[in-house]
């Protein structure tokens, strides 16, 4: 392929397909959080208790979608929801100890998978990949008209 855009498009499509397939076929990832819960819990770990709208803004999702995800996380015991004392219309979502443990387990499992996958890569190539993925995520985020200030920097296994 001479056209780099064509190559990028194809490689991203393949990456997404392979990532989905590998998640289902990698025993180390059994019992880990689904992506939506993982990202929401990372948000709560980084910023503490948040409202649904704050989580939705960070994840670039509709509040109704996040509400459903929070309900599922609450049912799993990973978060609690309580009414904000200052604004009774607002629910504050807080990560539980079980949520923190599930997040730690998932982060460790994902780190091990990527460490194995990139074992033959030099530290410079690993850093380059991380930097380019951060840049790609920030640029994709900016193209949909959202600020990129909340895009995660650093490892997001």
mmCIF file of C-alpha atoms in Angstrom:
data_model
loop_
_atom_site.group_PDB
_atom_site.id
_atom_site.type_symbol
_atom_site.label_atom_id
_atom_site.label_comp_id
_atom_site.label_asym_id
_atom_site.label_seq_id
_atom_site.Cartn_x
_atom_site.Cartn_y
_atom_site.Cartn_z
ATOM 1 C CA UNK A 1 0.000 0.000 0.000
ATOM 2 C CA UNK A 2 1.451 3.303 -1.084
ATOM 3 C CA UNK A 3 -1.214 5.477 0.528
ATOM 4 C CA UNK A 4 -0.443 5.832 4.251
ATOM 5 C CA UNK A 5 -4.059 6.773 5.028
ATOM 6 C CA UNK A 6 -5.274 3.562 3.414
ATOM 7 C CA UNK A 7 -2.736 1.635 5.472
ATOM 8 C CA UNK A 8 -3.738 3.424 8.710
ATOM 9 C CA UNK A 9 -7.417 2.733 8.050
ATOM 10 C CA UNK A 10 -6.790 -0.944 7.393
ATOM 11 C CA UNK A 11 -4.413 -1.389 10.319
ATOM 12 C CA UNK A 12 -6.833 0.245 12.774
ATOM 13 C CA UNK A 13 -9.660 -1.981 11.518
ATOM 14 C CA UNK A 14 -7.435 -5.032 11.986
ATOM 15 C CA UNK A 15 -6.262 -3.825 15.405
ATOM 16 C CA UNK A 16 -9.831 -3.452 16.647
ATOM 17 C CA UNK A 17 -10.794 -6.877 15.341
ATOM 18 C CA UNK A 18 -7.705 -8.550 16.802
ATOM 19 C CA UNK A 19 -8.107 -6.799 20.147
ATOM 20 C CA UNK A 20 -11.685 -8.031 20.403
ATOM 21 C CA UNK A 21 -10.709 -11.560 19.407
ATOM 22 C CA UNK A 22 -7.735 -11.648 21.762
ATOM 23 C CA UNK A 23 -9.835 -10.412 24.686
ATOM 24 C CA UNK A 24 -12.154 -13.380 24.224
ATOM 25 C CA UNK A 25 -9.301 -15.874 23.733
ATOM 26 C CA UNK A 26 -6.833 -14.736 26.397
ATOM 27 C CA UNK A 27 -7.370 -16.682 29.627
ATOM 28 C CA UNK A 28 -5.395 -14.088 31.596
ATOM 29 C CA UNK A 29 -8.203 -11.598 30.873
ATOM 30 C CA UNK A 30 -10.967 -13.886 32.150
ATOM 31 C CA UNK A 31 -12.787 -12.209 35.001
ATOM 32 C CA UNK A 32 -11.502 -8.745 34.166
ATOM 33 C CA UNK A 33 -13.659 -5.679 33.728
ATOM 34 C CA UNK A 34 -15.392 -4.872 30.465
ATOM 35 C CA UNK A 35 -13.972 -1.810 28.707
ATOM 36 C CA UNK A 36 -16.792 0.534 29.778
ATOM 37 C CA UNK A 37 -16.428 -0.345 33.470
ATOM 38 C CA UNK A 38 -12.635 -0.267 33.218
ATOM 39 C CA UNK A 39 -12.595 3.251 31.783
ATOM 40 C CA UNK A 40 -15.217 4.568 34.213
ATOM 41 C CA UNK A 41 -13.373 3.107 37.203
ATOM 42 C CA UNK A 42 -10.089 4.580 35.947
ATOM 43 C CA UNK A 43 -11.845 7.956 35.859
ATOM 44 C CA UNK A 44 -13.054 7.504 39.440
ATOM 45 C CA UNK A 45 -9.609 6.320 40.576
ATOM 46 C CA UNK A 46 -7.950 9.376 39.046
ATOM 47 C CA UNK A 47 -10.488 12.024 40.064
ATOM 48 C CA UNK A 48 -12.448 10.615 42.982
ATOM 49 C CA UNK A 49 -16.233 10.592 43.259
ATOM 50 C CA UNK A 50 -17.927 12.112 40.215
ATOM 51 C CA UNK A 51 -21.369 12.812 38.875
ATOM 52 C CA UNK A 52 -22.794 10.916 35.920
ATOM 53 C CA UNK A 53 -22.337 13.940 33.647
ATOM 54 C CA UNK A 54 -18.672 14.273 34.624
ATOM 55 C CA UNK A 55 -18.038 10.623 33.836
ATOM 56 C CA UNK A 56 -19.975 10.946 30.569
ATOM 57 C CA UNK A 57 -17.955 14.003 29.559
ATOM 58 C CA UNK A 58 -14.658 12.286 30.308
ATOM 59 C CA UNK A 59 -15.639 9.142 28.410
ATOM 60 C CA UNK A 60 -17.233 11.139 25.574
ATOM 61 C CA UNK A 61 -20.540 9.330 26.016
ATOM 62 C CA UNK A 62 -24.152 10.310 26.476
ATOM 63 C CA UNK A 63 -25.230 10.550 30.130
ATOM 64 C CA UNK A 64 -27.969 7.957 29.557
ATOM 65 C CA UNK A 65 -25.350 5.461 28.366
ATOM 66 C CA UNK A 66 -23.182 6.138 31.409
ATOM 67 C CA UNK A 67 -26.205 5.815 33.688
ATOM 68 C CA UNK A 68 -26.785 2.283 32.380
ATOM 69 C CA UNK A 69 -23.100 1.460 32.818
ATOM 70 C CA UNK A 70 -23.097 2.846 36.371
ATOM 71 C CA UNK A 71 -26.181 0.787 37.219
ATOM 72 C CA UNK A 72 -24.356 -2.340 36.010
ATOM 73 C CA UNK A 73 -21.243 -1.416 38.014
ATOM 74 C CA UNK A 74 -23.406 -0.759 41.061
ATOM 75 C CA UNK A 75 -25.073 -4.169 40.671
ATOM 76 C CA UNK A 76 -21.592 -5.734 40.496
ATOM 77 C CA UNK A 77 -20.618 -3.939 43.709
ATOM 78 C CA UNK A 78 -17.954 -1.796 42.025
ATOM 79 C CA UNK A 79 -19.540 1.602 42.728
ATOM 80 C CA UNK A 80 -22.123 3.246 44.929
ATOM 81 C CA UNK A 81 -24.460 6.055 43.959
ATOM 82 C CA UNK A 82 -25.632 8.622 46.466
ATOM 83 C CA UNK A 83 -27.534 11.868 46.128
ATOM 84 C CA UNK A 84 -25.380 14.976 46.264
ATOM 85 C CA UNK A 85 -26.053 16.813 49.545
ATOM 86 C CA UNK A 86 -25.824 20.168 47.745
ATOM 87 C CA UNK A 87 -27.920 19.188 44.717
ATOM 88 C CA UNK A 88 -30.439 16.411 45.276
ATOM 89 C CA UNK A 89 -30.915 15.991 41.513
ATOM 90 C CA UNK A 90 -27.304 14.917 41.104
ATOM 91 C CA UNK A 91 -26.026 11.432 41.925
ATOM 92 C CA UNK A 92 -22.419 11.085 43.034
ATOM 93 C CA UNK A 93 -20.693 7.876 41.956
ATOM 94 C CA UNK A 94 -17.985 6.491 44.232
ATOM 95 C CA UNK A 95 -15.753 3.496 43.634
ATOM 96 C CA UNK A 96 -16.005 0.755 46.262
ATOM 97 C CA UNK A 97 -13.178 -1.393 47.615
ATOM 98 C CA UNK A 98 -14.448 -4.186 45.353
ATOM 99 C CA UNK A 99 -14.304 -1.780 42.406
ATOM 100 C CA UNK A 100 -10.748 -0.774 43.286
ATOM 101 C CA UNK A 101 -9.751 -4.442 43.542
ATOM 102 C CA UNK A 102 -11.403 -5.259 40.198
ATOM 103 C CA UNK A 103 -9.655 -2.288 38.596
ATOM 104 C CA UNK A 104 -6.269 -3.320 40.024
ATOM 105 C CA UNK A 105 -6.779 -6.902 38.826
ATOM 106 C CA UNK A 106 -7.772 -5.724 35.345
ATOM 107 C CA UNK A 107 -4.875 -3.274 35.085
ATOM 108 C CA UNK A 108 -2.406 -5.976 36.114
ATOM 109 C CA UNK A 109 -3.830 -8.536 33.682
ATOM 110 C CA UNK A 110 -3.866 -6.047 30.814
ATOM 111 C CA UNK A 111 -0.311 -4.922 31.617
ATOM 112 C CA UNK A 112 0.873 -8.541 31.535
ATOM 113 C CA UNK A 113 -0.821 -9.138 28.181
ATOM 114 C CA UNK A 114 0.750 -6.047 26.613
ATOM 115 C CA UNK A 115 4.113 -6.727 28.223
ATOM 116 C CA UNK A 116 4.097 -10.197 26.641
ATOM 117 C CA UNK A 117 2.876 -8.832 23.319
ATOM 118 C CA UNK A 118 5.577 -6.156 23.192
ATOM 119 C CA UNK A 119 8.359 -8.242 24.752
ATOM 120 C CA UNK A 120 10.460 -8.111 21.591
ATOM 121 C CA UNK A 121 10.033 -4.362 21.179
ATOM 122 C CA UNK A 122 12.736 -1.985 22.341
ATOM 123 C CA UNK A 123 11.905 0.509 25.104
ATOM 124 C CA UNK A 124 12.121 3.268 22.474
ATOM 125 C CA UNK A 125 9.595 1.490 20.227
ATOM 126 C CA UNK A 126 7.246 0.964 23.184
ATOM 127 C CA UNK A 127 7.486 4.662 24.062
ATOM 128 C CA UNK A 128 6.944 5.649 20.414
ATOM 129 C CA UNK A 129 3.832 3.462 20.220
ATOM 130 C CA UNK A 130 2.475 4.972 23.449
ATOM 131 C CA UNK A 131 3.177 8.514 22.245
ATOM 132 C CA UNK A 132 1.565 7.938 18.845
ATOM 133 C CA UNK A 133 -1.511 6.318 20.423
ATOM 134 C CA UNK A 134 -1.890 9.289 22.778
ATOM 135 C CA UNK A 135 -1.615 11.645 19.819
ATOM 136 C CA UNK A 136 -4.106 9.626 17.762
ATOM 137 C CA UNK A 137 -6.608 9.533 20.645
ATOM 138 C CA UNK A 138 -6.254 13.275 21.249
ATOM 139 C CA UNK A 139 -6.689 14.061 17.553
ATOM 140 C CA UNK A 140 -9.694 11.750 17.240
ATOM 141 C CA UNK A 141 -11.204 13.367 20.324
ATOM 142 C CA UNK A 142 -10.626 16.876 18.986
ATOM 143 C CA UNK A 143 -12.271 16.051 15.653
ATOM 144 C CA UNK A 144 -15.603 15.372 17.354
ATOM 145 C CA UNK A 145 -15.542 18.811 18.957
ATOM 146 C CA UNK A 146 -14.687 17.762 22.498
ATOM 147 C CA UNK A 147 -11.763 19.072 24.519
ATOM 148 C CA UNK A 148 -8.920 16.581 24.762
ATOM 149 C CA UNK A 149 -7.819 17.623 28.232
ATOM 150 C CA UNK A 150 -9.317 14.481 29.771
ATOM 151 C CA UNK A 151 -7.780 11.998 27.357
ATOM 152 C CA UNK A 152 -5.637 9.689 29.419
ATOM 153 C CA UNK A 153 -1.911 10.248 29.244
ATOM 154 C CA UNK A 154 0.366 7.381 30.055
ATOM 155 C CA UNK A 155 -0.237 3.660 30.064
ATOM 156 C CA UNK A 156 -3.865 2.675 29.619
ATOM 157 C CA UNK A 157 -3.434 -1.063 29.280
#
